[in-house]
Short mmCIF file of C-alpha atoms in Angstrom, two decimals:
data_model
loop_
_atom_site.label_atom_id
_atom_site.label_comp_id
_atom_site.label_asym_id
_atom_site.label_seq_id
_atom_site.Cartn_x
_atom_site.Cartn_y
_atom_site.Cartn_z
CA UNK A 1 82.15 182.88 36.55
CA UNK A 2 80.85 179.05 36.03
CA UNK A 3 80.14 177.01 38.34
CA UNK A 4 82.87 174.76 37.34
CA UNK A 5 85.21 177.76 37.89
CA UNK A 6 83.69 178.82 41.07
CA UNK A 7 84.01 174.98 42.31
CA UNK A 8 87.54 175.32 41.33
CA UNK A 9 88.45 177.97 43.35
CA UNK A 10 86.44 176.80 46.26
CA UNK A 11 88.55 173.61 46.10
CA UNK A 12 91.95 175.39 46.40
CA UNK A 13 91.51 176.50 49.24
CA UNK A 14 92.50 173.06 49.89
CA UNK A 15 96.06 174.49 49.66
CA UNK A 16 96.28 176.17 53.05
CA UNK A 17 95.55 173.09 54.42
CA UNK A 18 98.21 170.96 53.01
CA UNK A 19 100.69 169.27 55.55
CA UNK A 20 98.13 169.75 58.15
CA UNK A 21 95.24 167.92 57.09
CA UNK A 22 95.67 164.27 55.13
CA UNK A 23 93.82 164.35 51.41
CA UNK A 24 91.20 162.02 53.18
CA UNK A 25 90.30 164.76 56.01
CA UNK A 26 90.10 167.87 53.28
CA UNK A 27 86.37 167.47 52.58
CA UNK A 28 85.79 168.06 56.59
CA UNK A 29 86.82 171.16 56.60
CA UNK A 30 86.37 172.49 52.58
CA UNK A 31 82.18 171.42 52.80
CA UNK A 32 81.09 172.45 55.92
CA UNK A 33 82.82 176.03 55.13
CA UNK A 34 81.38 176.24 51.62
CA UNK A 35 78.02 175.52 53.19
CA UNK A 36 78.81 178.43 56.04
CA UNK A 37 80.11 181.15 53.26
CA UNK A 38 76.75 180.57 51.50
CA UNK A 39 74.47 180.88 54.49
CA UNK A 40 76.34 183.87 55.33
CA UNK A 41 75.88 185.58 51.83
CA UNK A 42 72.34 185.03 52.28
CA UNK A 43 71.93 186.44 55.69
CA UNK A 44 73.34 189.43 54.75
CA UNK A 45 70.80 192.22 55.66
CA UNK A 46 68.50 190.04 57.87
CA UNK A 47 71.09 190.66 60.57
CA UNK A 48 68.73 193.94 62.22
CA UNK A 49 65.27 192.33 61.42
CA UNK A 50 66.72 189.41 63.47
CA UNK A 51 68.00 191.56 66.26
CA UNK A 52 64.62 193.67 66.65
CA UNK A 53 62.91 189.81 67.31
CA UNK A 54 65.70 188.66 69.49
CA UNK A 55 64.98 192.22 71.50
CA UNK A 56 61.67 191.10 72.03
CA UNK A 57 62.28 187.90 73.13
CA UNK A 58 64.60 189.53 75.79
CA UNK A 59 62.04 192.23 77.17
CA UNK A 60 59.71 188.98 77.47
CA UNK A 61 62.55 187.12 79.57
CA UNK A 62 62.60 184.51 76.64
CA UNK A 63 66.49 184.38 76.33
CA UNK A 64 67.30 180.50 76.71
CA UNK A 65 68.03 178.49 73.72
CA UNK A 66 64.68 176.62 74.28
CA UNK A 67 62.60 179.91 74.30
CA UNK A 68 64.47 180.81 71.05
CA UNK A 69 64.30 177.27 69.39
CA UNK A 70 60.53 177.62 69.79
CA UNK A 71 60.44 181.08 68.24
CA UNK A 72 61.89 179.56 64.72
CA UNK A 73 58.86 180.08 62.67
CA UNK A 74 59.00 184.24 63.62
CA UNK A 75 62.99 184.21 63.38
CA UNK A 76 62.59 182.76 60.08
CA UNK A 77 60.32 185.29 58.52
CA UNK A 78 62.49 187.75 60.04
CA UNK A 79 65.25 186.50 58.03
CA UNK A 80 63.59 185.82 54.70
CA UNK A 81 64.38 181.94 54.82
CA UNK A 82 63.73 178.89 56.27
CA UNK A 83 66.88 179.48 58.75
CA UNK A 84 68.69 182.28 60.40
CA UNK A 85 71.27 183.28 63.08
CA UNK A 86 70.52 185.42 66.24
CA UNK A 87 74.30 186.11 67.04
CA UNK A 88 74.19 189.33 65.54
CA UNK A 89 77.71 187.86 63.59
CA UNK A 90 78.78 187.02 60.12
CA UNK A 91 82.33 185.75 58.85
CA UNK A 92 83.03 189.68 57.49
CA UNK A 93 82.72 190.48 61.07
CA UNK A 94 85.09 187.49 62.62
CA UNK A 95 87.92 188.12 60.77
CA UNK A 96 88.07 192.11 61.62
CA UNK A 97 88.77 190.74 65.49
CA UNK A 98 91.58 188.04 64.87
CA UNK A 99 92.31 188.04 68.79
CA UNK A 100 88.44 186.66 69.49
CA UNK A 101 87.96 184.83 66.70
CA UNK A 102 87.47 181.28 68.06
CA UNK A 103 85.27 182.49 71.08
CA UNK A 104 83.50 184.40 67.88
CA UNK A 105 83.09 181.91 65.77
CA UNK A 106 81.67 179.73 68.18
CA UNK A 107 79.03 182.26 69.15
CA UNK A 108 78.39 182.46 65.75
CA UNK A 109 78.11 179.01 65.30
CA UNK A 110 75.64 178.80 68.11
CA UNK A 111 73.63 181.43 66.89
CA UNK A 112 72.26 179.26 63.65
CA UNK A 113 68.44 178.23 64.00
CA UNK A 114 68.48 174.28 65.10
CA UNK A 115 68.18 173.02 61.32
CA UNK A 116 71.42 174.33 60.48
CA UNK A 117 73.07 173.26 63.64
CA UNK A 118 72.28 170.12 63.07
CA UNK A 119 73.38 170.01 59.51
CA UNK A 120 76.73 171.02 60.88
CA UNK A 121 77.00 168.50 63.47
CA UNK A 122 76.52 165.65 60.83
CA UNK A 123 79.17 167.08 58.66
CA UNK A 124 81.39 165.80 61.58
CA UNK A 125 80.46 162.31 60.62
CA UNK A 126 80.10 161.88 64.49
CA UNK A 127 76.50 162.22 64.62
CA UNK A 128 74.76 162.57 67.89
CA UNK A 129 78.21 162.81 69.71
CA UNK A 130 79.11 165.51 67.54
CA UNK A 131 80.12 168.99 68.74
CA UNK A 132 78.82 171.53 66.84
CA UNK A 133 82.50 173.52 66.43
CA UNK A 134 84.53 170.27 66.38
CA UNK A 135 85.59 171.31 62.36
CA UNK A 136 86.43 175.16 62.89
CA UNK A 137 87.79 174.79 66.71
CA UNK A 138 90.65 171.94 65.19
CA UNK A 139 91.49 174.12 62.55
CA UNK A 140 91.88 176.95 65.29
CA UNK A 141 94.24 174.35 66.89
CA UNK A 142 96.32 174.20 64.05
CA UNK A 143 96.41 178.34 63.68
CA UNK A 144 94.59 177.68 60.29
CA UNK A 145 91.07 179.12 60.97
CA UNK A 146 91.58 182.97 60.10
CA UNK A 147 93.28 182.15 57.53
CA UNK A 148 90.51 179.78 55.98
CA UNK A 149 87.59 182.01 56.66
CA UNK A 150 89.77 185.13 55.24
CA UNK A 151 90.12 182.84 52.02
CA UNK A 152 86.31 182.37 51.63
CA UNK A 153 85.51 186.13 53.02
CA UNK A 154 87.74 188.05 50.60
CA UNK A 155 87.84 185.47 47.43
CA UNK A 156 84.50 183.28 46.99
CA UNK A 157 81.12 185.57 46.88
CA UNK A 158 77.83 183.34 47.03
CA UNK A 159 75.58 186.01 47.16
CA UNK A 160 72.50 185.06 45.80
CA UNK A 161 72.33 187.55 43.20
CA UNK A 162 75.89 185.87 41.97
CA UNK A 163 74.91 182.43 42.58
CA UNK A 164 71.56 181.25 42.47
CA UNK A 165 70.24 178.04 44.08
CA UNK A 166 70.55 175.73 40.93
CA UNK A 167 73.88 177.19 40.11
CA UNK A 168 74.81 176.82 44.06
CA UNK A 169 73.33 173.20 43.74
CA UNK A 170 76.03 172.15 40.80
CA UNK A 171 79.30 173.74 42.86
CA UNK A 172 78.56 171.63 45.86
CA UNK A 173 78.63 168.60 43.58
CA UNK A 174 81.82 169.82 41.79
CA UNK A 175 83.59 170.44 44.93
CA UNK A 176 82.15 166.93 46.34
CA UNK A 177 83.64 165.49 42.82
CA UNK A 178 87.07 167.11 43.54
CA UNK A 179 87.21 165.79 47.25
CA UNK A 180 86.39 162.02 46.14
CA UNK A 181 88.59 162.21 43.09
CA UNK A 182 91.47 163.30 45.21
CA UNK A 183 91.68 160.21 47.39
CA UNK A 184 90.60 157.96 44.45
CA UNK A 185 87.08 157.93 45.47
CA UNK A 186 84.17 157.69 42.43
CA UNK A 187 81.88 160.33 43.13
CA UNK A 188 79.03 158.78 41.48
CA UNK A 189 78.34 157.21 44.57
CA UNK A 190 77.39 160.74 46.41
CA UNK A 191 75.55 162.10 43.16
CA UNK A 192 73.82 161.34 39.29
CA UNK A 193 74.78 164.02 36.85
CA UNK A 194 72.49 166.12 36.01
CA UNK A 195 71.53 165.12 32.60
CA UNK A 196 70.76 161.93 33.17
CA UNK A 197 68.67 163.71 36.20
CA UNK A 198 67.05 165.20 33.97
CA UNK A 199 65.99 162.75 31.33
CA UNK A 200 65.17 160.31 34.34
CA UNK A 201 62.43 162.95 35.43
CA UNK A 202 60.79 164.12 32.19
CA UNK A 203 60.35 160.65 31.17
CA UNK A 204 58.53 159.86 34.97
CA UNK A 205 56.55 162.48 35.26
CA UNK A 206 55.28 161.85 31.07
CA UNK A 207 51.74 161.33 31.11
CA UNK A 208 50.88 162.39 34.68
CA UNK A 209 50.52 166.34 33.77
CA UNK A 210 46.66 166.32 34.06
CA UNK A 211 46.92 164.60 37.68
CA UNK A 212 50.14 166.86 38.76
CA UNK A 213 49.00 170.53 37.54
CA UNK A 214 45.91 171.53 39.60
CA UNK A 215 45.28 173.85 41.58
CA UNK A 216 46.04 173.13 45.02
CA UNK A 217 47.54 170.03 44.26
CA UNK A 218 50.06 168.70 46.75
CA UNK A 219 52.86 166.23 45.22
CA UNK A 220 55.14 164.55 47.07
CA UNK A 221 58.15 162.89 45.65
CA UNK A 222 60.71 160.74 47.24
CA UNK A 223 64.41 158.89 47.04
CA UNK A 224 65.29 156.08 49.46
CA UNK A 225 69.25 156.90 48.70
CA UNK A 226 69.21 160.71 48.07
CA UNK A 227 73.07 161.69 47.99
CA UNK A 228 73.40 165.44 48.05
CA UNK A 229 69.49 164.89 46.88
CA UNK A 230 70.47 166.36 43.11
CA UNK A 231 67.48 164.09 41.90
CA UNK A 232 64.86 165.36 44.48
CA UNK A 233 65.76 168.96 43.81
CA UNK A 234 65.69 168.79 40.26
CA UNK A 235 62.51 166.97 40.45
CA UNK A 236 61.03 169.92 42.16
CA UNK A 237 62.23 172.72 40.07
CA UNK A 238 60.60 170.15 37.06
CA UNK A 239 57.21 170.16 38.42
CA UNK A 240 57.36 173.88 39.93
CA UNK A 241 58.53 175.20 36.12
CA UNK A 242 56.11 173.87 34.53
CA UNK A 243 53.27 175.29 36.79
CA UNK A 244 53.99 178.22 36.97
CA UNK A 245 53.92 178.02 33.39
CA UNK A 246 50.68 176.95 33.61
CA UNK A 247 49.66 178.72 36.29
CA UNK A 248 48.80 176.61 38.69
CA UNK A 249 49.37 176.65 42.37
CA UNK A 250 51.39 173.24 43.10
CA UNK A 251 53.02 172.50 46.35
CA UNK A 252 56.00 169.75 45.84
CA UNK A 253 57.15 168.42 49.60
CA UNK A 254 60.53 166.54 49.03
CA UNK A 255 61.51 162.94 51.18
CA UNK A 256 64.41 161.22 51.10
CA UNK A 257 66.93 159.06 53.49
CA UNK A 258 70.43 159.04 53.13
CA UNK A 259 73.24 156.66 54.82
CA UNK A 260 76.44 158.72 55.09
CA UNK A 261 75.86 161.72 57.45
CA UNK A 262 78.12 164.23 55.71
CA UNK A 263 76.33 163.63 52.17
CA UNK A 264 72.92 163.92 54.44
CA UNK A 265 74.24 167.35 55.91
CA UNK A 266 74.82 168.70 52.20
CA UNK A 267 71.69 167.38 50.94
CA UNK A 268 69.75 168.96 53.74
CA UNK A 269 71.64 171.92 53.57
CA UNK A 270 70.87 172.39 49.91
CA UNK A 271 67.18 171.90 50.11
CA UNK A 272 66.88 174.67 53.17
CA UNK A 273 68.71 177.14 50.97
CA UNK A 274 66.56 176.70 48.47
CA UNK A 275 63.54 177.56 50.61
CA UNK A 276 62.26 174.37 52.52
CA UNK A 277 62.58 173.70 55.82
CA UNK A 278 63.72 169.88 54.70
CA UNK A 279 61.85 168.11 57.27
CA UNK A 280 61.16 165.09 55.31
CA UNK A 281 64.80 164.35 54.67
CA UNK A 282 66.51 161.41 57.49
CA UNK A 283 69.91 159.75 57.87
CA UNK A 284 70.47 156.51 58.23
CA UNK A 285 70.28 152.87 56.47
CA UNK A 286 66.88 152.35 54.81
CA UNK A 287 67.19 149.01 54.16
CA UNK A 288 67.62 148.71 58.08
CA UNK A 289 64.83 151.28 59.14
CA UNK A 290 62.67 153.06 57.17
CA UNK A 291 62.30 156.47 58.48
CA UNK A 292 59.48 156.69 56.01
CA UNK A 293 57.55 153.90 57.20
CA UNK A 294 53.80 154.00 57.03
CA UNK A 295 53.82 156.30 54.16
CA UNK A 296 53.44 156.86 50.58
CA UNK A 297 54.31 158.57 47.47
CA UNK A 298 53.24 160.11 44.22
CA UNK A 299 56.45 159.68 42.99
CA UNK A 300 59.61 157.97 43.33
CA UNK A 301 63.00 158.34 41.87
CA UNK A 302 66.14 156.96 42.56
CA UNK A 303 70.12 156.01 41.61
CA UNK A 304 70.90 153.23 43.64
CA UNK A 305 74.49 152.15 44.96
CA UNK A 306 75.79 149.64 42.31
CA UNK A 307 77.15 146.42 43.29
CA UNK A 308 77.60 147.12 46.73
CA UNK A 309 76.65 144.12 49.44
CA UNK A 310 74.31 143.91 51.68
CA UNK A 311 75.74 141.54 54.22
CA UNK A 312 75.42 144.14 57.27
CA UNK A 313 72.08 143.86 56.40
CA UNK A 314 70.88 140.58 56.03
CA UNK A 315 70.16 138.91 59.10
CA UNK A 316 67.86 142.17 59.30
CA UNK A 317 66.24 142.01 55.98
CA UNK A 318 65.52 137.94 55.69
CA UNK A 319 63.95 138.42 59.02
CA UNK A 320 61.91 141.28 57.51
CA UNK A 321 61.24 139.25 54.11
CA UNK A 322 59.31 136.30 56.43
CA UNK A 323 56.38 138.57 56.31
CA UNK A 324 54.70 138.16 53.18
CA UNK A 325 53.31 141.64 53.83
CA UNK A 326 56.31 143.24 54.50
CA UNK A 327 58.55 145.43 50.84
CA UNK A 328 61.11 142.28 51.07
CA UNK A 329 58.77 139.21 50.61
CA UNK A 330 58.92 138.85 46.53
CA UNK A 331 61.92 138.11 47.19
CA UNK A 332 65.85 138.69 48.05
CA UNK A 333 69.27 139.29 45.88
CA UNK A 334 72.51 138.06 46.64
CA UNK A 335 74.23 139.45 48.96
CA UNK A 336 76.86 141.28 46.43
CA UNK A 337 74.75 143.51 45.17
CA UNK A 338 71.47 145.50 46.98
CA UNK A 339 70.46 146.92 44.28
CA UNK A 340 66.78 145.17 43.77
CA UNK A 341 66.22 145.87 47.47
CA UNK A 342 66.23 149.34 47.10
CA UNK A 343 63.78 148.20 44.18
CA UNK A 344 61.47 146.26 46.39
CA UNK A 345 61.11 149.44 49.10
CA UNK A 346 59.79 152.10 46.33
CA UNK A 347 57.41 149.30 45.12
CA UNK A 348 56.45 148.71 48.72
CA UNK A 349 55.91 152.93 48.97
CA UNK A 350 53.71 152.87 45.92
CA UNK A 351 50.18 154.67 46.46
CA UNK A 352 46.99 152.14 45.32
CA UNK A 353 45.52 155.24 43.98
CA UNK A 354 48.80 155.91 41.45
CA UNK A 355 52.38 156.58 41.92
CA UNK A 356 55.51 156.69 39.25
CA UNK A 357 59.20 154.96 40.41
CA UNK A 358 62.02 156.06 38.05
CA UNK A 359 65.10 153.85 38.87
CA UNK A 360 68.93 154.25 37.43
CA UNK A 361 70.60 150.78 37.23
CA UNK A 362 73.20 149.03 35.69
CA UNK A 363 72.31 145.70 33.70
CA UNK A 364 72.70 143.53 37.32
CA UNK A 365 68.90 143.94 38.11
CA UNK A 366 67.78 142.58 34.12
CA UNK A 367 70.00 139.36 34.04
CA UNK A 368 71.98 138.40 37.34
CA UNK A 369 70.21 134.82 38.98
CA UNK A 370 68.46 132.24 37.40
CA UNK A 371 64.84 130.94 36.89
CA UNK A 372 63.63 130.43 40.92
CA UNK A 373 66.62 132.65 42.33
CA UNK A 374 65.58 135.88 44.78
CA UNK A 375 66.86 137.81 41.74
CA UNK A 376 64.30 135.88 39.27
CA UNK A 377 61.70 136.26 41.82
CA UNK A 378 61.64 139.86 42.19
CA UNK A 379 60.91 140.13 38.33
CA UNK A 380 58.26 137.74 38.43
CA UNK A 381 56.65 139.97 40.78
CA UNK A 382 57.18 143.05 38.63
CA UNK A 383 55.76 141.47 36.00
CA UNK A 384 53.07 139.51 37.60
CA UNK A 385 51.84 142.86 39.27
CA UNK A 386 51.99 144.78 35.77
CA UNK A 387 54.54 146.85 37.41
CA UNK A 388 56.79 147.51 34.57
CA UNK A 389 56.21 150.56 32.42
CA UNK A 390 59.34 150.19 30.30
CA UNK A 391 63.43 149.37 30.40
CA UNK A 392 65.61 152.33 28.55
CA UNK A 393 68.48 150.26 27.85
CA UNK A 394 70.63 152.96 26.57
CA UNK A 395 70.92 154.64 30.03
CA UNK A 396 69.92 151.81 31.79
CA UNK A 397 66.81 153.16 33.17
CA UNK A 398 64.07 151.01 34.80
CA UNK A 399 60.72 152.76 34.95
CA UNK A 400 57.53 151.39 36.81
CA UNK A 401 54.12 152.32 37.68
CA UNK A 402 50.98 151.50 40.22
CA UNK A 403 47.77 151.27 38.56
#
């Protein structure tokens, strides 16, 4: 089965849900389930490993959800991954007890190590006053949940021998695709498509490949407005390929901030499955706080939002830009479009010692504002800095470099 097919089929389970849930409120239930049918085809057979630690931890009186939290690290190599659950349950199991199911599945839910939990609270779009079963207990309300779960037990396998990560990777972004184009939505907003991923990647890392593949070398590589972070993961698998075809031992740690909670939950949740814990990836609005602040990258990639305004954050960012020190002093856009902002940050993240930013625009960033505007300004500084490493005009690709 493709992925496109296996999207497909994810997606109609959409039909269940119809006269219950408005097009709009589909995705709320449809992601946060694909992302639970996953975990729980990769948990399969860490369920007694898990139970012999859990057994441990209650001989040593270590049975409150603190004592457990703090006993991730042996959970997690009890599992085989960078998360688990201690509930001793899996979706297979729920649906054999229709009668307990929601008590079940909220045991279940509970049961996830703390990354996870949290990835499913921000799928709520709620954020910190999320509640972790807020998705599956309304779709108990509405008598819908056993027969949702039975649709993803019984018809959509993501075992990882049937679906591996990069293949996993793509039907997240096909079902995201379906739930934006269904309420009219471009989905090139929540992710880049792959190809163009791809080019953006090979042409940033060109020419670094004696600094990148050593031994022990530790890379880091991040994107200010990471979607479902399609560019960081790619970026990875780029680097790691290409080492272990040289073998060479490289270590690639990931960073990226994302706005819109539910896109951060998928993005997080892709990068876990795929065997990182995903601690360097934040929610919230970079060009309002960095969550990255004092630090630096070897490389930088990035799509940003096109032709989206800023105003919600200007008062905040012209304050910022009266420090001549600060990544907004070259200079500031209009308030239309943000795109040259996101710009200004990655330059601002640059290491002195070398760093790569590969940056997917549209022509706004080349032309907009005349000689002495913010837009005019922030080229000047490019150029004045010997910043700019080349413009691919045919996918309008901006490229830059530190020396």
């Amino acid at each position: 089965m493709t992925a496109e097919e296996l999207g497909q089929m994810i997606w109609n389970v959409k039909e269940l849900l119809r006269n219950v849930y408005d097009n709009k409120d589909v995705e709320d239930v449809i992601l946060p389930f694909t992302l639970l049918r996953r975990l729980d085809c990769v948990l399969v057979g860490s369920e007694s490993r898990v139970a012999a630690n859990m057994k441990q931890l209650e001989e040593l009186g270590q049975t409150s959800q603190e004592d457990i939290d703090n006993m991730m690290p042996m959970l997690m190599d009890a599992a085989g991954y960078k998360f688990y659950n201690t509930s001793g349950l899996s979706l297979s199991k729920l649906i054999t007890v229709p009668a307990d199911l929601t008590n079940n599945f909220k045991t279940y839910l509970e049961g996830f190590s703390p990354n996870i939990r949290e990835i499913l609270k921000n799928f709520t779009g709620k954020g910190e006053n999320a509640s972790l079963s807020d998705i599956f207990l309304n779709l108990a309300r509405k008598n819908l949940l056993l027969q949702v779960t039975k649709a993803f037990v019984l018809n959509i396998d993501l075992s990882p021998d049937k679906v591996d990560n990069h293949m996993m990777g793509t039907v997240f972004e096909i079902v995201i695709r379906y739930a934006k184009e269904s309420v009219g939505i471009g989905a090139g907003q929540f992710y880049t498509p792959r190809d163009i991923v791809r080019l953006m990647t090979e042409i940033t890392l060109l020419g670094q490949e004696d600094k990148i593949y050593q031994d022990g070398k530790i890379i880091s590589v991040y994107d200010p407005c990471c979607g479902t972070g399609g560019i960081l993961t790619l970026t990875k698998d780029t680097i790691e390929e290409t080492a272990k075809e040289r073998r060479v031992d490289v270590t690639v740690n990931l960073f990226g901030q994302e706005l819109n909670d539910k896109t951060y939950a998928l993005c997080k949740s892709d990068i876990i499955m795929k065997g990182d814990e995903a601690k360097g990836i934040a929610v919230g609005d970079t060009l309002l706080i960095d969550e990255f602040r004092d630090q630096k990258f070897n490389f930088m990639l990035a799509n940003p939002p096109y032709g989206v305004d800023w105003k919600r954050e200007y008062d905040s960012v012209s304050a910022e830009a009266e420090d001549k020190s600060s990544r907004f002093a070259p200079g500031l856009p209009d308030k239309s479009d943000g795109q040259l902002l996101f710009t200004l940050h990655m330059l601002h993240k640059m290491d002195p010692k070398g760093s790569r930013v590969g940056i997917l625009s549209n022509g706004s960033p080349l032309f907009n504002g005349g000689a002495g505007s913010g837009w005019s300004n922030i080229r000047k500084h490019m150029l004045d800095n010997d910043l700019l490493d080349a413009i691919i005009a045919s996918v309008s690709y901006t490229h830059l470099r530190a020396h």
